[in-house]
């Protein structure tokens, strides 16, 4: 199932396109072709076109290694890099 969800993540045409609608639109042969070349775990580096733009920084922030590891894990799980997740959290907290 991972390849199909990765395909959905990167190829849906609307942010709220339902998974079933996506699969019906794409068709089985196209999904099977994608699955044939998909490498397990590569979803983590695939860009979500409806996700926030990744942040480019020119600064470093001093945080503990333990907290940084947590941020890295959470960012990966959400499809972001660490800088983008920290930027989103801080913007939300300060608004």
Coordinates of C-alpha atoms in Angstrom, one line a residue:
X1 CA 0.0 0.0 0.0
X2 CA 2.9 2.4 0.6
X3 CA 3.5 3.0 -3.1
X4 CA -0.1 3.9 -3.7
X5 CA -0.2 6.4 -0.8
X6 CA 3.1 7.9 -2.0
X7 CA 1.6 8.3 -5.4
X8 CA -1.5 9.9 -3.9
X9 CA 0.7 12.3 -1.8
X10 CA 2.5 13.6 -4.8
X11 CA 0.0 13.3 -7.7
X12 CA -3.4 14.4 -6.4
X13 CA -4.9 17.3 -8.2
X14 CA -6.6 19.0 -5.2
X15 CA -5.6 19.1 -1.5
X16 CA -9.0 17.5 -0.6
X17 CA -9.1 15.0 -3.4
X18 CA -10.5 11.7 -1.9
X19 CA -8.2 8.7 -2.0
X20 CA -10.8 6.6 -3.9
X21 CA -11.4 9.4 -6.4
X22 CA -7.7 9.6 -7.0
X23 CA -7.3 5.9 -7.6
X24 CA -10.3 5.9 -10.0
X25 CA -8.9 8.9 -11.9
X26 CA -5.3 7.5 -12.1
X27 CA -6.4 3.9 -13.1
X28 CA -5.0 0.6 -12.2
X29 CA -2.4 0.2 -15.0
X30 CA -0.8 3.6 -14.0
X31 CA -0.7 2.6 -10.3
X32 CA 0.8 -0.8 -11.2
X33 CA 3.5 0.9 -13.3
X34 CA 4.3 3.3 -10.5
X35 CA 4.5 0.4 -8.0
X36 CA 6.9 -1.5 -10.2
X37 CA 9.6 1.3 -9.9
X38 CA 8.8 2.5 -6.4
X39 CA 11.6 2.1 -3.8
X40 CA 10.3 1.4 -0.3
X41 CA 10.6 4.3 2.0
X42 CA 11.0 6.9 -0.7
X43 CA 7.8 8.6 0.2
X44 CA 9.7 10.5 2.9
X45 CA 11.6 12.5 0.4
X46 CA 8.7 13.1 -2.0
X47 CA 7.3 16.6 -2.1
X48 CA 3.7 17.1 -1.3
X49 CA 2.5 19.8 -3.8
X50 CA -0.1 21.0 -1.2
X51 CA 2.3 21.1 1.7
X52 CA 4.1 24.3 2.8
X53 CA 7.2 25.5 0.9
X54 CA 10.4 24.3 2.6
X55 CA 12.1 27.1 4.4
X56 CA 15.7 28.1 3.5
X57 CA 17.5 29.5 6.5
X58 CA 20.7 31.4 7.1
X59 CA 20.7 30.8 10.8
X60 CA 21.1 28.0 13.4
X61 CA 19.2 27.5 16.5
X62 CA 20.7 25.9 19.6
X63 CA 18.6 23.1 20.9
X64 CA 19.4 19.9 22.7
X65 CA 20.3 16.8 20.7
X66 CA 17.3 15.0 22.2
X67 CA 14.9 17.7 21.1
X68 CA 16.5 17.9 17.7
X69 CA 16.0 14.2 17.2
X70 CA 12.3 14.6 18.1
X71 CA 11.9 17.5 15.7
X72 CA 13.7 15.5 12.9
X73 CA 11.4 12.5 13.5
X74 CA 8.2 14.7 13.5
X75 CA 9.3 16.6 10.5
X76 CA 9.9 13.4 8.5
X77 CA 6.6 12.0 9.5
X78 CA 4.8 15.1 8.3
X79 CA 6.8 15.4 5.1
X80 CA 8.8 18.5 6.1
X81 CA 12.4 19.2 6.9
X82 CA 13.4 20.4 10.4
X83 CA 13.6 24.1 9.5
X84 CA 10.1 24.1 7.9
X85 CA 8.5 22.4 10.9
X86 CA 10.2 24.7 13.4
X87 CA 9.2 27.7 11.3
X88 CA 5.5 26.5 11.2
X89 CA 5.5 25.9 15.0
X90 CA 6.9 29.3 15.8
X91 CA 4.7 31.2 13.4
X92 CA 1.6 29.4 14.8
X93 CA 2.7 30.1 18.4
X94 CA 3.4 33.8 17.8
X95 CA 0.3 34.7 15.8

